[in-house]
């Protein structure tokens, strides 16, 4: 879009490859016929809550990228163009003790951040643990998924935690807090 307008919905929602049509009215809701997944508007435009009963709740809001973020990340956004990103908040209702990745590591009982906050873009892990052949591939060293789509679970973490991720360091990455 050329100019951002909070009142105009920019979300394109799909489930299992099929478009989800969700009216742009607050509290409008869509429920999957095949699962217990619901998508609810938490605002009139650009805000949704995705929830799988007794599994997880994800809040997503489309937020425009400002001039300062564009400058820091070298996006090159001009006055006649606009980019946006998602502010995400996660709540998991029942996690395995074997979870991995940024979210999983943050929920582990013995979690200690290995991210170097002084670097331009702090990350947890690197190529050795997380390099894969594609976005949905399961061939990285830390993968816990098999080709059957089942997850390997050892022990359980049964607590109600919430993780909120935001870019609040003047463009120096994403911070996730329990």
Short mmCIF file of N, CA and C in Angstrom, two decimals:
data_model
loop_
_atom_site.label_atom_id
_atom_site.label_comp_id
_atom_site.label_asym_id
_atom_site.label_seq_id
_atom_site.Cartn_x
_atom_site.Cartn_y
_atom_site.Cartn_z
N UNK A 1 0.85 -1.19 0.00
CA UNK A 1 0.00 0.00 0.00
C UNK A 1 0.89 1.24 0.00
N UNK A 2 0.38 2.30 -0.55
CA UNK A 2 1.16 3.54 -0.61
C UNK A 2 1.17 4.25 0.75
N UNK A 3 0.02 4.36 1.39
CA UNK A 3 -0.08 5.01 2.70
C UNK A 3 -0.84 4.08 3.65
N UNK A 4 -0.33 3.93 4.86
CA UNK A 4 -0.96 3.05 5.83
C UNK A 4 -2.19 3.71 6.42
N UNK A 5 -3.25 2.91 6.55
CA UNK A 5 -4.48 3.36 7.19
C UNK A 5 -4.92 2.23 8.12
N UNK A 6 -4.92 2.48 9.43
CA UNK A 6 -5.29 1.46 10.41
C UNK A 6 -6.71 0.92 10.21
N UNK A 7 -7.57 1.70 9.56
CA UNK A 7 -8.96 1.29 9.38
C UNK A 7 -9.13 0.32 8.21
N UNK A 8 -8.13 0.20 7.34
CA UNK A 8 -8.21 -0.69 6.19
C UNK A 8 -7.51 -2.00 6.51
N UNK A 9 -8.25 -3.09 6.42
CA UNK A 9 -7.70 -4.40 6.77
C UNK A 9 -6.72 -4.88 5.70
N UNK A 10 -5.51 -5.25 6.13
CA UNK A 10 -4.47 -5.73 5.22
C UNK A 10 -4.18 -7.22 5.41
N UNK A 11 -4.96 -7.89 6.25
CA UNK A 11 -4.74 -9.31 6.52
C UNK A 11 -5.30 -10.20 5.42
N UNK A 12 -4.51 -11.16 5.00
CA UNK A 12 -4.97 -12.22 4.10
C UNK A 12 -4.83 -13.51 4.91
N UNK A 13 -5.93 -14.12 5.25
CA UNK A 13 -5.93 -15.28 6.14
C UNK A 13 -6.26 -16.54 5.33
N UNK A 14 -5.50 -17.60 5.59
CA UNK A 14 -5.77 -18.89 4.94
C UNK A 14 -5.58 -20.00 5.97
N UNK A 15 -6.30 -21.10 5.78
CA UNK A 15 -6.16 -22.27 6.63
C UNK A 15 -6.14 -23.49 5.72
N UNK A 16 -5.11 -24.32 5.85
CA UNK A 16 -4.91 -25.49 4.98
C UNK A 16 -4.99 -25.10 3.50
N UNK A 17 -4.42 -23.95 3.16
CA UNK A 17 -4.35 -23.51 1.78
C UNK A 17 -5.61 -22.87 1.24
N UNK A 18 -6.66 -22.81 2.04
CA UNK A 18 -7.92 -22.22 1.60
C UNK A 18 -8.12 -20.87 2.27
N UNK A 19 -8.61 -19.87 1.52
CA UNK A 19 -8.83 -18.55 2.12
C UNK A 19 -9.90 -18.60 3.22
N UNK A 20 -9.67 -17.81 4.24
CA UNK A 20 -10.64 -17.66 5.33
C UNK A 20 -11.22 -16.26 5.21
N UNK A 21 -12.54 -16.20 5.06
CA UNK A 21 -13.20 -14.90 4.93
C UNK A 21 -13.77 -14.53 6.29
N UNK A 22 -13.22 -13.48 6.87
CA UNK A 22 -13.59 -13.04 8.21
C UNK A 22 -14.07 -11.60 8.12
N UNK A 23 -15.35 -11.34 8.40
CA UNK A 23 -15.85 -9.96 8.32
C UNK A 23 -14.98 -9.00 9.14
N UNK A 24 -14.89 -7.77 8.70
CA UNK A 24 -14.06 -6.77 9.39
C UNK A 24 -14.84 -6.07 10.49
N UNK A 25 -15.50 -6.87 11.31
CA UNK A 25 -16.18 -6.34 12.49
C UNK A 25 -15.56 -6.99 13.72
N UNK A 26 -15.42 -6.21 14.78
CA UNK A 26 -14.81 -6.74 16.00
C UNK A 26 -15.60 -7.94 16.49
N UNK A 27 -14.89 -8.96 16.95
CA UNK A 27 -15.44 -10.22 17.46
C UNK A 27 -16.00 -11.14 16.38
N UNK A 28 -15.83 -10.79 15.09
CA UNK A 28 -16.22 -11.73 14.03
C UNK A 28 -15.39 -12.98 14.21
N UNK A 29 -15.99 -14.16 13.98
CA UNK A 29 -15.27 -15.40 14.26
C UNK A 29 -15.48 -16.42 13.14
N UNK A 30 -14.40 -17.18 12.88
CA UNK A 30 -14.42 -18.29 11.93
C UNK A 30 -13.92 -19.51 12.69
N UNK A 31 -14.58 -20.66 12.48
CA UNK A 31 -14.17 -21.90 13.11
C UNK A 31 -13.96 -22.95 12.03
N UNK A 32 -12.86 -23.66 12.11
CA UNK A 32 -12.56 -24.72 11.16
C UNK A 32 -13.53 -25.88 11.35
N UNK A 33 -14.02 -26.41 10.25
CA UNK A 33 -14.91 -27.57 10.32
C UNK A 33 -14.13 -28.84 10.67
N UNK A 34 -12.83 -28.84 10.36
CA UNK A 34 -12.02 -30.05 10.55
C UNK A 34 -11.28 -30.10 11.89
N UNK A 35 -11.22 -28.99 12.61
CA UNK A 35 -10.49 -28.99 13.88
C UNK A 35 -11.11 -27.99 14.83
N UNK A 36 -10.52 -27.88 16.01
CA UNK A 36 -11.03 -26.96 17.03
C UNK A 36 -10.37 -25.59 16.92
N UNK A 37 -9.90 -25.23 15.73
CA UNK A 37 -9.22 -23.95 15.54
C UNK A 37 -10.24 -22.85 15.27
N UNK A 38 -10.07 -21.72 15.97
CA UNK A 38 -10.92 -20.55 15.71
C UNK A 38 -10.04 -19.35 15.43
N UNK A 39 -10.56 -18.47 14.59
CA UNK A 39 -9.90 -17.19 14.30
C UNK A 39 -10.93 -16.12 14.61
N UNK A 40 -10.56 -15.18 15.48
CA UNK A 40 -11.47 -14.14 15.93
C UNK A 40 -10.83 -12.78 15.73
N UNK A 41 -11.60 -11.83 15.25
CA UNK A 41 -11.08 -10.46 15.14
C UNK A 41 -11.09 -9.83 16.53
N UNK A 42 -9.94 -9.28 16.93
CA UNK A 42 -9.88 -8.59 18.22
C UNK A 42 -9.99 -7.09 18.02
N UNK A 43 -10.05 -6.66 16.79
CA UNK A 43 -10.25 -5.26 16.42
C UNK A 43 -10.97 -5.26 15.09
N UNK A 44 -11.32 -4.10 14.60
CA UNK A 44 -12.04 -4.05 13.32
C UNK A 44 -11.16 -4.46 12.15
N UNK A 45 -9.91 -4.09 12.18
CA UNK A 45 -9.01 -4.40 11.06
C UNK A 45 -7.62 -4.72 11.60
N UNK A 46 -6.93 -5.61 10.92
CA UNK A 46 -5.51 -5.89 11.16
C UNK A 46 -5.18 -6.54 12.50
N UNK A 47 -6.17 -7.08 13.21
CA UNK A 47 -5.92 -7.75 14.49
C UNK A 47 -6.76 -9.02 14.57
N UNK A 48 -6.09 -10.14 14.87
CA UNK A 48 -6.82 -11.40 15.04
C UNK A 48 -6.25 -12.19 16.21
N UNK A 49 -7.05 -13.13 16.68
CA UNK A 49 -6.62 -14.11 17.68
C UNK A 49 -6.88 -15.48 17.06
N UNK A 50 -5.84 -16.31 17.01
CA UNK A 50 -5.95 -17.68 16.49
C UNK A 50 -5.83 -18.60 17.70
N UNK A 51 -6.82 -19.47 17.87
CA UNK A 51 -6.80 -20.33 19.06
C UNK A 51 -7.20 -21.76 18.71
N UNK A 52 -6.43 -22.70 19.23
CA UNK A 52 -6.78 -24.12 19.18
C UNK A 52 -7.08 -24.51 20.62
N UNK A 53 -8.29 -24.94 20.87
CA UNK A 53 -8.74 -25.24 22.23
C UNK A 53 -7.75 -26.14 22.97
N UNK A 54 -7.39 -25.72 24.16
CA UNK A 54 -6.48 -26.46 25.05
C UNK A 54 -5.07 -26.65 24.50
N UNK A 55 -4.72 -25.93 23.43
CA UNK A 55 -3.40 -26.06 22.83
C UNK A 55 -2.63 -24.74 22.88
N UNK A 56 -3.15 -23.72 22.18
CA UNK A 56 -2.45 -22.44 22.09
C UNK A 56 -3.40 -21.31 21.73
N UNK A 57 -2.90 -20.10 21.95
CA UNK A 57 -3.60 -18.88 21.56
C UNK A 57 -2.53 -17.93 21.02
N UNK A 58 -2.73 -17.43 19.81
CA UNK A 58 -1.79 -16.50 19.19
C UNK A 58 -2.55 -15.22 18.85
N UNK A 59 -2.04 -14.10 19.31
CA UNK A 59 -2.60 -12.80 18.96
C UNK A 59 -1.68 -12.18 17.93
N UNK A 60 -2.25 -11.71 16.83
CA UNK A 60 -1.45 -11.11 15.76
C UNK A 60 -2.04 -9.76 15.37
N UNK A 61 -1.17 -8.78 15.21
CA UNK A 61 -1.60 -7.44 14.79
C UNK A 61 -0.63 -6.94 13.73
N UNK A 62 -1.19 -6.48 12.60
CA UNK A 62 -0.38 -5.90 11.54
C UNK A 62 -0.04 -4.47 11.94
N UNK A 63 1.26 -4.16 11.91
CA UNK A 63 1.75 -2.84 12.33
C UNK A 63 2.66 -2.29 11.23
N UNK A 64 2.45 -1.03 10.84
CA UNK A 64 3.33 -0.47 9.80
C UNK A 64 4.75 -0.26 10.32
N UNK A 65 5.71 -0.41 9.43
CA UNK A 65 7.11 -0.16 9.76
C UNK A 65 7.37 1.33 9.59
N UNK A 66 7.87 1.95 10.64
CA UNK A 66 8.11 3.39 10.62
C UNK A 66 9.42 3.77 9.94
N UNK A 67 9.62 5.06 9.78
CA UNK A 67 10.82 5.58 9.11
C UNK A 67 12.10 5.16 9.82
N UNK A 68 12.10 5.18 11.16
CA UNK A 68 13.31 4.83 11.90
C UNK A 68 13.66 3.35 11.72
N UNK A 69 12.66 2.47 11.79
CA UNK A 69 12.92 1.05 11.55
C UNK A 69 13.43 0.82 10.13
N UNK A 70 12.86 1.53 9.17
CA UNK A 70 13.30 1.41 7.78
C UNK A 70 14.75 1.83 7.64
N UNK A 71 15.12 2.90 8.32
CA UNK A 71 16.50 3.39 8.24
C UNK A 71 17.47 2.38 8.86
N UNK A 72 17.13 1.88 10.04
CA UNK A 72 18.01 0.95 10.75
C UNK A 72 18.20 -0.35 9.98
N UNK A 73 17.12 -0.89 9.44
CA UNK A 73 17.18 -2.18 8.73
C UNK A 73 17.48 -2.02 7.24
N UNK A 74 17.61 -0.77 6.81
CA UNK A 74 17.95 -0.48 5.41
C UNK A 74 16.89 -1.03 4.45
N UNK A 75 15.59 -0.88 4.81
CA UNK A 75 14.51 -1.35 3.96
C UNK A 75 14.34 -0.45 2.73
N UNK A 76 14.68 0.82 2.85
CA UNK A 76 14.53 1.74 1.73
C UNK A 76 13.08 2.10 1.45
N UNK A 77 12.25 2.15 2.47
CA UNK A 77 10.84 2.49 2.28
C UNK A 77 10.75 3.99 1.99
N UNK A 78 10.03 4.32 0.93
CA UNK A 78 9.87 5.72 0.54
C UNK A 78 8.52 6.24 1.04
N UNK A 79 8.30 7.55 0.88
CA UNK A 79 7.04 8.15 1.34
C UNK A 79 5.83 7.65 0.55
N UNK A 80 6.06 7.10 -0.65
CA UNK A 80 4.94 6.62 -1.45
C UNK A 80 4.77 5.09 -1.37
N UNK A 81 5.35 4.49 -0.33
CA UNK A 81 5.23 3.05 -0.13
C UNK A 81 5.17 2.75 1.36
N UNK A 82 4.70 1.57 1.72
CA UNK A 82 4.58 1.21 3.13
C UNK A 82 4.82 -0.28 3.29
N UNK A 83 5.58 -0.65 4.31
CA UNK A 83 5.79 -2.05 4.68
C UNK A 83 5.16 -2.24 6.06
N UNK A 84 4.85 -3.49 6.39
CA UNK A 84 4.28 -3.79 7.70
C UNK A 84 4.85 -5.11 8.21
N UNK A 85 4.71 -5.32 9.52
CA UNK A 85 5.10 -6.60 10.12
C UNK A 85 4.03 -7.01 11.12
N UNK A 86 4.16 -8.22 11.65
CA UNK A 86 3.21 -8.72 12.64
C UNK A 86 3.79 -8.61 14.04
N UNK A 87 3.05 -8.01 14.95
CA UNK A 87 3.36 -8.10 16.38
C UNK A 87 2.62 -9.34 16.86
N UNK A 88 3.35 -10.25 17.47
CA UNK A 88 2.77 -11.52 17.88
C UNK A 88 2.89 -11.74 19.38
N UNK A 89 1.88 -12.36 19.95
CA UNK A 89 1.89 -12.76 21.34
C UNK A 89 1.41 -14.21 21.38
N UNK A 90 2.12 -15.07 22.12
CA UNK A 90 1.80 -16.49 22.17
C UNK A 90 1.43 -16.90 23.59
N UNK A 91 0.46 -17.79 23.69
CA UNK A 91 0.14 -18.45 24.96
C UNK A 91 -0.03 -19.93 24.63
N UNK A 92 0.74 -20.77 25.34
CA UNK A 92 0.67 -22.21 25.13
C UNK A 92 0.07 -22.83 26.38
N UNK A 93 -0.86 -23.77 26.19
CA UNK A 93 -1.56 -24.36 27.32
C UNK A 93 -0.95 -25.67 27.79
N UNK A 94 -0.24 -26.38 26.93
CA UNK A 94 0.35 -27.65 27.33
C UNK A 94 1.50 -27.96 26.39
N UNK A 95 2.72 -27.71 26.84
CA UNK A 95 3.90 -27.93 26.01
C UNK A 95 4.67 -29.15 26.47
N UNK A 96 5.31 -29.79 25.54
CA UNK A 96 6.22 -30.90 25.84
C UNK A 96 7.49 -30.32 26.43
N UNK A 97 8.15 -31.07 27.28
CA UNK A 97 9.44 -30.65 27.80
C UNK A 97 10.53 -30.74 26.75
N UNK A 98 10.22 -31.28 25.57
CA UNK A 98 11.22 -31.48 24.52
C UNK A 98 11.13 -30.41 23.43
N UNK A 99 10.39 -29.33 23.65
CA UNK A 99 10.26 -28.31 22.62
C UNK A 99 11.59 -27.62 22.38
N UNK A 100 11.77 -27.08 21.18
CA UNK A 100 13.02 -26.42 20.81
C UNK A 100 12.69 -25.19 19.99
N UNK A 101 13.70 -24.49 19.54
CA UNK A 101 13.50 -23.25 18.80
C UNK A 101 13.35 -22.09 19.76
N UNK A 102 13.13 -20.91 19.22
CA UNK A 102 13.06 -19.71 20.05
C UNK A 102 11.95 -19.83 21.09
N UNK A 103 10.74 -20.22 20.66
CA UNK A 103 9.64 -20.32 21.62
C UNK A 103 9.85 -21.46 22.61
N UNK A 104 10.23 -22.61 22.10
CA UNK A 104 10.43 -23.77 22.96
C UNK A 104 11.53 -23.57 23.98
N UNK A 105 12.65 -23.02 23.56
CA UNK A 105 13.75 -22.79 24.48
C UNK A 105 13.34 -21.82 25.58
N UNK A 106 12.55 -20.83 25.23
CA UNK A 106 12.13 -19.83 26.21
C UNK A 106 11.26 -20.46 27.30
N UNK A 107 10.52 -21.51 26.97
CA UNK A 107 9.65 -22.16 27.94
C UNK A 107 10.32 -23.27 28.73
N UNK A 108 11.51 -23.68 28.35
CA UNK A 108 12.19 -24.76 29.06
C UNK A 108 12.46 -24.36 30.51
N UNK A 109 12.37 -25.33 31.42
CA UNK A 109 12.56 -25.05 32.85
C UNK A 109 13.95 -24.48 33.14
N UNK A 110 14.95 -24.92 32.41
CA UNK A 110 16.33 -24.47 32.67
C UNK A 110 16.79 -23.42 31.67
N UNK A 111 15.87 -22.60 31.16
CA UNK A 111 16.17 -21.63 30.11
C UNK A 111 17.19 -20.57 30.56
N UNK A 112 18.22 -20.40 29.76
CA UNK A 112 19.17 -19.31 29.90
C UNK A 112 19.42 -18.79 28.49
N UNK A 113 19.19 -17.52 28.27
CA UNK A 113 19.35 -16.95 26.93
C UNK A 113 20.81 -16.96 26.50
N UNK A 114 21.05 -17.49 25.30
CA UNK A 114 22.38 -17.48 24.73
C UNK A 114 22.52 -16.36 23.70
N UNK A 115 21.46 -15.58 23.51
CA UNK A 115 21.51 -14.50 22.52
C UNK A 115 22.45 -13.41 22.99
N UNK A 116 23.25 -12.91 22.07
CA UNK A 116 24.17 -11.81 22.37
C UNK A 116 23.44 -10.51 22.04
N UNK A 117 22.93 -9.85 23.08
CA UNK A 117 22.10 -8.67 22.87
C UNK A 117 22.88 -7.47 22.33
N UNK A 118 24.20 -7.49 22.36
CA UNK A 118 24.98 -6.37 21.84
C UNK A 118 25.13 -6.40 20.33
N UNK A 119 24.76 -7.50 19.68
CA UNK A 119 24.91 -7.59 18.23
C UNK A 119 23.70 -6.97 17.54
N UNK A 120 23.85 -6.68 16.24
CA UNK A 120 22.81 -5.99 15.50
C UNK A 120 21.49 -6.77 15.46
N UNK A 121 21.56 -8.09 15.26
CA UNK A 121 20.35 -8.91 15.20
C UNK A 121 20.57 -10.18 16.03
N UNK A 122 20.24 -10.12 17.35
CA UNK A 122 20.49 -11.28 18.21
C UNK A 122 19.59 -12.46 17.84
N UNK A 123 20.16 -13.66 17.84
CA UNK A 123 19.41 -14.88 17.56
C UNK A 123 19.85 -15.98 18.52
N UNK A 124 19.00 -16.97 18.69
CA UNK A 124 19.34 -18.14 19.48
C UNK A 124 19.76 -19.24 18.53
N UNK A 125 20.92 -19.80 18.74
CA UNK A 125 21.39 -20.87 17.87
C UNK A 125 21.97 -20.32 16.58
N UNK A 126 22.19 -21.21 15.66
CA UNK A 126 22.77 -20.80 14.39
C UNK A 126 22.62 -21.90 13.36
N UNK A 127 23.45 -21.83 12.32
CA UNK A 127 23.38 -22.80 11.23
C UNK A 127 23.46 -24.24 11.74
N UNK A 128 24.35 -24.48 12.69
CA UNK A 128 24.55 -25.85 13.17
C UNK A 128 23.24 -26.47 13.66
N UNK A 129 22.44 -25.70 14.39
CA UNK A 129 21.19 -26.24 14.93
C UNK A 129 19.99 -26.06 14.01
N UNK A 130 19.92 -24.93 13.30
CA UNK A 130 18.65 -24.57 12.66
C UNK A 130 18.67 -24.44 11.15
N UNK A 131 19.78 -24.68 10.46
CA UNK A 131 19.82 -24.61 9.01
C UNK A 131 18.96 -25.74 8.44
N UNK A 132 18.07 -25.39 7.51
CA UNK A 132 17.23 -26.40 6.86
C UNK A 132 17.14 -26.08 5.37
N UNK A 133 16.64 -27.03 4.61
CA UNK A 133 16.55 -26.86 3.17
C UNK A 133 15.37 -26.00 2.75
N UNK A 134 14.44 -25.72 3.66
CA UNK A 134 13.28 -24.90 3.31
C UNK A 134 12.50 -24.51 4.55
N UNK A 135 11.59 -23.56 4.37
CA UNK A 135 10.82 -23.02 5.48
C UNK A 135 10.03 -24.10 6.24
N UNK A 136 9.45 -25.04 5.52
CA UNK A 136 8.64 -26.07 6.17
C UNK A 136 9.37 -27.42 6.24
N UNK A 137 10.65 -27.44 5.92
CA UNK A 137 11.43 -28.67 5.95
C UNK A 137 11.71 -29.09 7.40
N UNK A 138 11.91 -30.37 7.61
CA UNK A 138 12.20 -30.89 8.95
C UNK A 138 13.60 -31.49 9.02
N UNK A 139 14.50 -30.99 8.17
CA UNK A 139 15.84 -31.59 8.10
C UNK A 139 16.91 -30.84 8.88
N UNK A 140 16.53 -29.96 9.81
CA UNK A 140 17.56 -29.30 10.63
C UNK A 140 17.87 -30.18 11.84
N UNK A 141 19.03 -29.95 12.44
CA UNK A 141 19.49 -30.79 13.55
C UNK A 141 18.54 -30.76 14.75
N UNK A 142 17.85 -29.64 14.96
CA UNK A 142 16.98 -29.51 16.12
C UNK A 142 15.55 -29.98 15.85
N UNK A 143 15.26 -30.40 14.62
CA UNK A 143 13.89 -30.79 14.27
C UNK A 143 13.41 -31.94 15.14
N UNK A 144 12.18 -31.82 15.61
CA UNK A 144 11.57 -32.87 16.41
C UNK A 144 10.39 -33.49 15.70
N UNK A 145 10.19 -33.11 14.44
CA UNK A 145 9.08 -33.63 13.66
C UNK A 145 9.59 -34.72 12.73
N UNK A 146 8.80 -35.72 12.54
CA UNK A 146 9.09 -36.79 11.60
C UNK A 146 8.23 -36.57 10.36
N UNK A 147 8.48 -37.29 9.31
CA UNK A 147 7.71 -37.13 8.08
C UNK A 147 6.23 -37.48 8.27
N UNK A 148 5.89 -38.18 9.34
CA UNK A 148 4.50 -38.51 9.63
C UNK A 148 3.75 -37.31 10.19
N UNK A 149 4.48 -36.26 10.56
CA UNK A 149 3.86 -35.08 11.12
C UNK A 149 3.66 -35.16 12.62
N UNK A 150 4.10 -36.26 13.25
CA UNK A 150 3.95 -36.40 14.70
C UNK A 150 5.17 -35.80 15.39
N UNK A 151 4.96 -35.24 16.56
CA UNK A 151 6.07 -34.66 17.32
C UNK A 151 6.54 -35.67 18.37
N UNK A 152 7.84 -35.70 18.58
CA UNK A 152 8.41 -36.56 19.62
C UNK A 152 8.26 -35.82 20.94
N UNK A 153 7.62 -36.43 21.92
CA UNK A 153 7.40 -35.75 23.20
C UNK A 153 8.00 -36.56 24.32
N UNK A 154 8.85 -35.93 25.09
CA UNK A 154 9.45 -36.57 26.26
C UNK A 154 9.14 -35.71 27.46
N UNK A 155 8.43 -36.25 28.41
CA UNK A 155 8.07 -35.45 29.58
C UNK A 155 7.13 -34.35 29.17
N UNK A 156 6.51 -33.72 30.06
CA UNK A 156 5.57 -32.67 29.70
C UNK A 156 5.77 -31.42 30.52
N UNK A 157 5.40 -30.33 29.94
CA UNK A 157 5.39 -29.07 30.64
C UNK A 157 3.93 -28.68 30.69
N UNK A 158 3.33 -28.71 31.84
CA UNK A 158 1.91 -28.44 31.94
C UNK A 158 1.71 -27.18 32.77
N UNK A 159 1.92 -26.06 32.12
CA UNK A 159 1.70 -24.80 32.81
C UNK A 159 1.20 -23.78 31.81
N UNK A 160 0.53 -22.78 32.30
CA UNK A 160 -0.05 -21.76 31.44
C UNK A 160 0.90 -20.57 31.41
N UNK A 161 1.68 -20.53 30.35
CA UNK A 161 2.64 -19.45 30.18
C UNK A 161 2.20 -18.59 29.01
N UNK A 162 2.67 -17.38 28.99
CA UNK A 162 2.41 -16.50 27.86
C UNK A 162 3.74 -15.92 27.42
N UNK A 163 3.94 -15.88 26.13
CA UNK A 163 5.15 -15.32 25.56
C UNK A 163 4.75 -14.19 24.64
N UNK A 164 5.34 -13.03 24.84
CA UNK A 164 5.04 -11.87 24.02
C UNK A 164 6.29 -11.45 23.28
N UNK A 165 6.19 -11.34 21.96
CA UNK A 165 7.33 -10.98 21.12
C UNK A 165 7.06 -9.65 20.45
N UNK A 166 8.00 -8.73 20.57
CA UNK A 166 7.87 -7.41 19.95
C UNK A 166 9.23 -6.90 19.53
N UNK A 167 9.22 -5.99 18.59
CA UNK A 167 10.44 -5.30 18.20
C UNK A 167 10.42 -3.97 18.92
N UNK A 168 11.16 -3.89 20.02
CA UNK A 168 11.12 -2.66 20.82
C UNK A 168 12.51 -2.15 21.14
N UNK A 169 13.49 -2.61 20.38
CA UNK A 169 14.87 -2.19 20.62
C UNK A 169 15.38 -1.31 19.49
N UNK A 170 14.53 -0.40 19.02
CA UNK A 170 14.91 0.48 17.91
C UNK A 170 15.41 -0.32 16.72
N UNK A 171 14.69 -1.39 16.38
CA UNK A 171 15.03 -2.18 15.21
C UNK A 171 16.14 -3.18 15.40
N UNK A 172 16.56 -3.46 16.63
CA UNK A 172 17.67 -4.38 16.87
C UNK A 172 17.19 -5.79 17.15
N UNK A 173 16.13 -6.22 16.49
CA UNK A 173 15.67 -7.59 16.63
C UNK A 173 14.34 -7.70 17.33
N UNK A 174 14.01 -8.91 17.70
CA UNK A 174 12.74 -9.21 18.36
C UNK A 174 13.04 -9.68 19.77
N UNK A 175 12.28 -9.18 20.73
CA UNK A 175 12.43 -9.59 22.11
C UNK A 175 11.19 -10.38 22.50
N UNK A 176 11.40 -11.54 23.08
CA UNK A 176 10.29 -12.36 23.57
C UNK A 176 10.39 -12.45 25.08
N UNK A 177 9.26 -12.17 25.76
CA UNK A 177 9.23 -12.22 27.22
C UNK A 177 8.19 -13.22 27.67
N UNK A 178 8.52 -13.95 28.76
CA UNK A 178 7.54 -14.84 29.39
C UNK A 178 6.53 -13.99 30.10
#
